[in-house]
């Protein structure tokens, strides 16, 4: 009798336990459904440009902390790679051109190796040793160099004269006067590093925009890809005008354009994308948009393809398996086949 009572008591205890577990489950499911994913956004000026991070999260604290960490990452790169700051590792490399190899951090080494890779793929149309030429120009004050100086400096522009020693983590520029300028790759590379950091912080969806170099991952809370606008290089009025939009997830996009920094003199447009063969602005395109996996790729290849011009540029995009849109010097628009159906052009073009 006593034994029977004990069995019934333990059965009752098991039932109670199950009921309690059910309650906990229901409460936690309910609290989950109340926490809604939202887009959180922060903007900062770093790398001499406006950087915006959007993340999807169910917690503003978590989103804020993750974005701060990503901005720290970009700030760190800014300190290493800034062309104008005398304390950056990049300036140390440039100051020691023709003198000695400089020991650098893994990030500086990696981005310079990436730049060399893109130079090889573009046959030198992208060349981060463009520094001695680009520093002759000021597109804001309309400063134009004389032809003799432009020609004299051309031998200093050659990515093959960058010596990397991976084991020692050093970079050496072979000729005195050489200058590496990472202006066409660093922002895309920074977007990549920021996304890596956001993912480390547990964020599964977001968008990092370093000016025109953008990397998207995951989907928006509505389950749709991130929608990115591509600027019209010749807007009807002075405002920014979108020429087309494209939906992106887990991809990067960059646009290089002759409208970003330029002046017009004697009917000719002088802008900030230089042909390393001539030292003068590249002339075949108005803008080039590239879509690929990584920001360093889209940033650097959009510049390289711009220099190559529409025909060779399209061919290179095909070879690399990248997508893109090229607006040529006369306003003609060409799109890679893979983008058809994914890109939406506005009526005003
Ligand atoms: P982006 O706006 O990304 O096309 O980069 C343009 C910037 O990259 C310029 O302001 C220069 O600092 C640098 N640059 C200009 N021409 C070249 C080139 N052919 N290859 C690599 N960097 C370049
Ligand atoms: Mg670029």
Coordinates of C-alpha atoms and ligand atoms in Angstrom, one line a residue:
X1 CA 0.0 0.0 0.0
X2 CA 2.8 2.3 1.0
X3 CA 4.7 1.3 -2.1
X4 CA 1.7 2.1 -4.4
X5 CA 1.3 5.5 -2.8
X6 CA 5.0 6.2 -3.5
X7 CA 4.7 5.2 -7.2
X8 CA 1.6 7.5 -7.6
X9 CA 3.5 10.3 -5.8
X10 CA 6.5 10.1 -8.2
X11 CA 4.1 10.0 -11.2
X12 CA 2.5 13.2 -9.9
X13 CA 5.9 14.8 -9.6
X14 CA 6.8 13.9 -13.2
X15 CA 3.5 15.4 -14.4
X16 CA 4.2 18.6 -12.5
X17 CA 7.7 18.8 -14.0
X18 CA 6.4 18.3 -17.5
X19 CA 3.8 21.0 -16.9
X20 CA 6.4 23.4 -15.6
X21 CA 8.6 22.7 -18.7
X22 CA 5.7 23.4 -21.0
X23 CA 5.1 26.7 -19.3
X24 CA 8.7 27.7 -19.6
X25 CA 8.7 26.8 -23.3
X26 CA 5.5 28.7 -24.0
X27 CA 6.8 31.8 -22.1
X28 CA 10.1 31.8 -24.0
X29 CA 8.3 31.3 -27.4
X30 CA 6.0 34.2 -26.6
X31 CA 8.9 36.5 -25.6
X32 CA 10.7 35.5 -28.8
X33 CA 7.8 36.5 -30.9
X34 CA 7.7 39.9 -29.2
X35 CA 11.3 40.6 -30.0
X36 CA 11.2 41.9 -33.5
X37 CA 14.1 42.2 -35.9
X38 CA 14.8 45.8 -36.9
X39 CA 17.3 47.8 -38.9
X40 CA 19.7 49.8 -36.7
X41 CA 22.0 52.4 -38.3
X42 CA 25.0 54.5 -37.4
X43 CA 27.1 56.9 -39.5
X44 CA 30.6 58.2 -39.0
X45 CA 33.3 60.1 -40.9
X46 CA 36.3 57.9 -41.3
X47 CA 38.8 57.4 -44.1
X48 CA 38.0 61.0 -45.2
X49 CA 34.5 59.8 -46.1
X50 CA 31.0 59.1 -44.8
X51 CA 30.6 55.5 -43.6
X52 CA 27.2 54.1 -42.8
X53 CA 26.5 50.8 -41.1
X54 CA 23.1 49.1 -41.1
X55 CA 22.5 46.0 -39.1
X56 CA 19.5 43.8 -38.5
X57 CA 19.0 42.8 -34.9
X58 CA 16.4 42.1 -32.2
X59 CA 18.3 44.2 -29.7
X60 CA 19.4 47.8 -29.9
X61 CA 22.2 47.2 -27.4
X62 CA 23.6 44.3 -29.4
X63 CA 23.3 46.2 -32.7
X64 CA 25.0 49.3 -31.2
X65 CA 27.9 47.3 -29.7
X66 CA 28.4 45.4 -33.0
X67 CA 28.4 48.6 -35.1
X68 CA 30.9 50.3 -32.7
X69 CA 33.2 47.4 -33.0
X70 CA 33.0 47.5 -36.8
X71 CA 33.7 51.3 -36.8
X72 CA 36.7 50.6 -34.5
X73 CA 37.9 48.1 -37.2
X74 CA 37.6 50.7 -39.9
X75 CA 39.3 53.4 -37.7
X76 CA 42.2 51.0 -37.2
X77 CA 42.6 50.6 -41.0
X78 CA 42.3 54.4 -41.5
X79 CA 45.3 54.8 -39.1
X80 CA 47.3 52.2 -41.1
X81 CA 46.4 53.1 -44.7
X82 CA 45.8 56.9 -44.7
X83 CA 47.9 58.4 -47.5
X84 CA 47.9 61.9 -45.9
X85 CA 48.7 61.0 -42.3
X86 CA 52.4 61.0 -41.7
X87 CA 52.0 58.4 -38.9
X88 CA 50.3 55.7 -41.1
X89 CA 52.2 52.6 -42.1
X90 CA 51.5 53.5 -45.7
X91 CA 53.3 56.8 -45.3
X92 CA 56.2 55.0 -43.7
X93 CA 56.4 52.7 -46.7
X94 CA 56.3 55.8 -49.0
X95 CA 58.9 57.8 -47.1
X96 CA 61.3 54.8 -47.3
X97 CA 60.9 54.3 -51.0
X98 CA 64.3 53.4 -52.5
X99 CA 65.8 53.4 -49.0
X100 CA 64.6 50.4 -47.0
X101 CA 61.9 47.8 -46.5
X102 CA 59.3 48.7 -43.9
X103 CA 57.7 46.2 -41.4
X104 CA 54.0 46.4 -41.5
X105 CA 50.9 44.8 -39.9
X106 CA 49.1 41.9 -41.5
X107 CA 46.3 44.1 -42.8
X108 CA 48.6 46.5 -44.6
X109 CA 50.4 43.6 -46.2
X110 CA 47.2 42.0 -47.2
X111 CA 45.6 45.0 -48.8
X112 CA 48.9 45.8 -50.8
X113 CA 49.0 42.1 -51.9
X114 CA 45.3 42.4 -53.0
X115 CA 46.2 45.6 -54.9
X116 CA 49.0 43.8 -56.7
X117 CA 46.6 41.0 -57.6
X118 CA 44.2 43.4 -59.2
X119 CA 47.0 45.2 -61.0
X120 CA 48.0 41.8 -62.5
X121 CA 44.5 41.0 -63.5
X122 CA 43.9 44.4 -65.1
X123 CA 47.2 44.5 -66.9
X124 CA 48.3 47.5 -64.9
X125 CA 45.2 49.6 -65.5
X126 CA 44.7 49.5 -61.8
X127 CA 48.0 50.5 -60.2
X128 CA 48.2 51.6 -56.6
X129 CA 51.7 53.2 -57.3
X130 CA 49.8 56.0 -59.1
X131 CA 50.7 58.3 -56.1
X132 CA 53.4 60.4 -57.8
X133 CA 50.9 61.3 -60.5
X134 CA 47.8 61.7 -58.5
X135 CA 49.6 64.1 -56.1
X136 CA 50.2 66.5 -59.0
X137 CA 46.5 67.2 -59.3
X138 CA 44.0 69.0 -57.2
X139 CA 40.5 68.6 -58.5
X140 CA 39.1 71.0 -56.0
X141 CA 41.3 73.9 -56.8
X142 CA 41.6 72.9 -60.5
X143 CA 45.3 72.5 -60.2
X144 CA 46.7 70.8 -63.3
X145 CA 50.4 69.7 -63.7
X146 CA 52.5 70.6 -66.7
X147 CA 52.9 67.9 -69.3
X148 CA 56.7 67.6 -68.7
X149 CA 56.3 66.7 -65.0
X150 CA 53.5 64.2 -65.7
X151 CA 55.8 62.4 -68.2
X152 CA 58.9 62.6 -65.9
X153 CA 57.0 60.8 -63.1
X154 CA 55.6 58.0 -65.2
X155 CA 58.5 55.6 -64.6
X156 CA 57.7 55.8 -60.9
X157 CA 54.3 54.2 -61.6
X158 CA 54.8 50.5 -61.7
X159 CA 53.3 47.9 -59.3
X160 CA 56.0 45.5 -60.3
X161 CA 58.5 47.6 -58.3
X162 CA 56.7 46.8 -55.0
X163 CA 58.7 44.1 -53.2
X164 CA 56.8 42.1 -50.6
X165 CA 58.5 39.8 -48.1
X166 CA 55.7 37.8 -46.5
X167 CA 57.9 36.0 -44.0
X168 CA 59.3 39.2 -42.7
X169 CA 56.0 41.1 -43.3
X170 CA 57.8 43.9 -45.1
X171 CA 57.1 46.2 -48.0
X172 CA 59.7 47.9 -50.1
X173 CA 59.3 50.3 -53.0
X174 CA 62.3 50.0 -55.3
X175 CA 62.6 53.6 -56.6
X176 CA 62.9 56.8 -54.6
X177 CA 59.9 59.0 -55.2
X178 CA 57.5 56.1 -55.6
X179 CA 54.2 56.5 -53.6
X180 CA 51.5 53.9 -53.0
X181 CA 48.0 55.4 -52.9
X182 CA 45.3 52.9 -51.8
X183 CA 42.4 55.3 -52.6
X184 CA 40.9 52.9 -55.0
X185 CA 40.9 49.8 -52.8
X186 CA 41.1 50.7 -49.1
X187 CA 37.4 51.6 -48.7
X188 CA 36.2 48.3 -50.2
X189 CA 38.7 46.4 -48.1
X190 CA 37.5 48.3 -45.0
X191 CA 33.9 47.3 -45.8
X192 CA 35.0 43.6 -45.9
X193 CA 36.8 43.9 -42.5
X194 CA 33.7 45.7 -41.0
X195 CA 31.4 42.9 -42.2
X196 CA 33.8 40.3 -40.7
X197 CA 33.6 42.1 -37.4
X198 CA 29.8 42.4 -37.5
X199 CA 29.6 38.6 -38.1
X200 CA 32.0 37.9 -35.2
X201 CA 29.6 40.0 -33.0
X202 CA 26.7 37.6 -34.0
X203 CA 25.0 39.9 -36.6
X204 CA 23.7 37.8 -39.5
X205 CA 22.4 40.6 -41.8
X206 CA 23.7 44.1 -42.6
X207 CA 25.0 46.6 -45.0
X208 CA 28.3 48.5 -44.8
X209 CA 28.7 51.5 -47.0
X210 CA 32.1 53.3 -47.3
X211 CA 30.9 56.0 -49.6
X212 CA 30.4 54.2 -52.9
X213 CA 31.9 50.9 -51.8
X214 CA 29.2 48.8 -50.3
X215 CA 29.0 45.3 -48.9
X216 CA 25.7 43.5 -48.1
X217 CA 25.1 40.3 -46.1
X218 CA 22.0 38.4 -45.2
X219 CA 18.5 39.8 -45.8
X220 CA 16.4 42.7 -44.5
X221 CA 13.8 42.0 -41.9
X222 CA 11.2 41.8 -44.6
X223 CA 13.1 38.8 -46.1
X224 CA 14.2 40.8 -49.2
X225 CA 17.7 41.6 -50.4
X226 CA 19.2 45.0 -49.7
X227 CA 18.4 47.5 -52.4
X228 CA 21.3 49.5 -53.8
X229 CA 21.0 52.5 -56.0
X230 CA 23.5 53.2 -58.9
X231 CA 24.1 56.9 -59.5
X232 CA 23.4 58.5 -62.9
X233 CA 26.9 59.9 -63.9
X234 CA 25.2 62.9 -65.7
X235 CA 22.1 63.8 -63.6
X236 CA 19.6 66.2 -65.1
X237 CA 20.0 68.6 -62.2
X238 CA 22.8 68.9 -59.6
X239 CA 21.2 66.5 -57.1
X240 CA 22.2 62.9 -56.8
X241 CA 20.0 60.9 -59.2
X242 CA 19.6 57.2 -59.3
X243 CA 20.0 55.5 -62.7
X244 CA 19.2 52.0 -61.6
X245 CA 18.6 49.8 -58.5
X246 CA 19.8 46.3 -57.8
X247 CA 19.0 43.8 -55.0
X248 CA 22.0 42.4 -53.2
X249 CA 22.7 39.8 -50.5
X250 CA 26.1 38.5 -49.6
X251 CA 27.7 40.6 -52.3
X252 CA 29.6 43.8 -52.7
X253 CA 29.1 46.7 -55.1
X254 CA 31.3 49.7 -56.0
X255 CA 31.0 52.5 -58.6
X256 CA 33.9 54.5 -59.9
X257 CA 32.8 57.6 -61.8
X258 CA 34.3 60.7 -63.5
X259 CA 31.8 62.9 -61.7
X260 CA 33.2 62.3 -58.2
X261 CA 36.2 64.6 -58.3
X262 CA 36.7 66.6 -61.5
X263 CA 36.9 70.0 -63.2
X264 CA 36.4 71.0 -66.8
X265 CA 39.0 73.0 -68.6
X266 CA 38.9 74.0 -72.3
X267 CA 35.9 71.6 -72.7
X268 CA 37.9 68.6 -71.4
X269 CA 36.9 66.8 -68.2
X270 CA 39.8 66.2 -65.8
X271 CA 39.0 63.7 -63.0
X272 CA 40.6 61.5 -60.3
X273 CA 40.8 58.2 -62.1
X274 CA 44.2 58.3 -63.9
X275 CA 45.5 56.0 -66.7
X276 CA 48.8 54.8 -65.3
X277 CA 50.2 54.7 -68.9
X278 CA 49.7 58.4 -69.5
X279 CA 49.2 60.1 -66.0
X280 CA 46.0 61.8 -67.3
X281 CA 42.4 61.0 -66.6
X282 CA 41.1 57.8 -68.3
X283 CA 38.6 58.7 -71.0
X284 CA 36.5 55.7 -72.1
X285 CA 33.8 55.7 -69.4
X286 CA 31.6 57.9 -67.4
X287 CA 31.0 55.3 -64.7
X288 CA 31.7 51.7 -63.9
X289 CA 29.8 49.6 -61.4
X290 CA 31.1 46.2 -60.3
X291 CA 29.4 43.5 -58.3
X292 CA 31.4 40.7 -56.8
X293 CA 31.9 38.7 -53.5
X294 CA 34.3 41.1 -51.8
X295 CA 34.5 44.9 -51.4
X296 CA 38.2 45.0 -52.1
X297 CA 37.4 43.4 -55.5
X298 CA 34.5 45.7 -56.4
X299 CA 36.4 48.8 -55.3
X300 CA 39.6 48.0 -57.2
X301 CA 38.1 46.5 -60.3
X302 CA 35.6 49.3 -60.8
X303 CA 38.6 51.6 -61.0
X304 CA 40.7 49.2 -63.2
X305 CA 37.7 48.6 -65.5
X306 CA 37.1 52.3 -65.8
X307 CA 40.7 52.7 -67.0
X308 CA 40.5 49.8 -69.4
X309 CA 37.4 51.3 -71.1
X310 CA 34.1 49.7 -72.1
X311 CA 35.2 46.9 -74.4
X312 CA 38.2 45.5 -72.6
X313 CA 36.5 46.2 -69.3
X314 CA 33.4 44.1 -70.1
X315 CA 35.7 41.3 -71.3
X316 CA 37.6 41.4 -68.0
X317 CA 34.3 41.3 -66.0
X318 CA 33.3 38.3 -67.9
X319 CA 36.7 36.6 -67.3
X320 CA 36.5 37.3 -63.6
X321 CA 32.9 36.1 -63.3
X322 CA 31.9 39.5 -62.0
X323 CA 28.7 41.4 -62.8
X324 CA 28.7 45.1 -63.7
X325 CA 27.3 48.1 -65.5
X326 CA 29.4 50.3 -67.7
X327 CA 28.3 53.8 -68.8
X328 CA 30.6 54.8 -71.7
X329 CA 31.8 58.3 -72.6
X330 CA 28.8 58.9 -74.8
X331 CA 26.3 57.7 -72.2
X332 CA 25.7 54.2 -73.7
X333 CA 24.9 51.7 -71.0
X334 CA 26.1 48.1 -71.1
X335 CA 25.2 45.4 -68.5
X336 CA 26.7 42.0 -67.9
X337 CA 24.3 39.2 -68.9
X338 CA 24.0 37.9 -65.4
X339 CA 22.5 41.2 -64.2
X340 CA 19.6 41.1 -66.7
X341 CA 16.4 40.7 -64.7
X342 CA 18.1 41.6 -61.5
X343 CA 18.7 45.3 -62.2
X344 CA 16.0 47.8 -62.6
X345 CA 16.6 50.9 -64.7
X346 CA 14.7 54.1 -64.0
X347 CA 12.7 55.6 -66.8
X348 CA 14.7 58.8 -66.9
X349 CA 17.7 57.2 -68.8
Ligands
LIG1 P1 37.8 55.1 -57.0 O1 37.0 56.2 -56.7 O2 37.6 53.9 -56.2 O3 37.8 54.7 -58.5 O4 39.3 55.5 -56.7 C1 39.9 56.6 -57.2 C2 41.1 56.9 -56.4 O5 42.1 55.9 -56.6 C3 41.8 58.2 -56.9 O6 41.4 59.3 -56.1 C4 43.3 57.9 -56.7 O7 43.6 58.2 -55.3 C5 43.4 56.5 -57.0 N1 43.6 56.1 -58.4 C6 43.4 56.9 -59.5 N2 43.7 56.2 -60.6 C7 44.1 55.0 -60.2 C8 44.5 53.8 -60.9 N3 44.5 53.8 -62.3 N4 44.8 52.7 -60.2 C9 44.7 52.7 -58.8 N5 44.3 53.8 -58.1 C10 44.0 54.9 -58.8
LIG2 MG1 37.7 51.9 -56.5

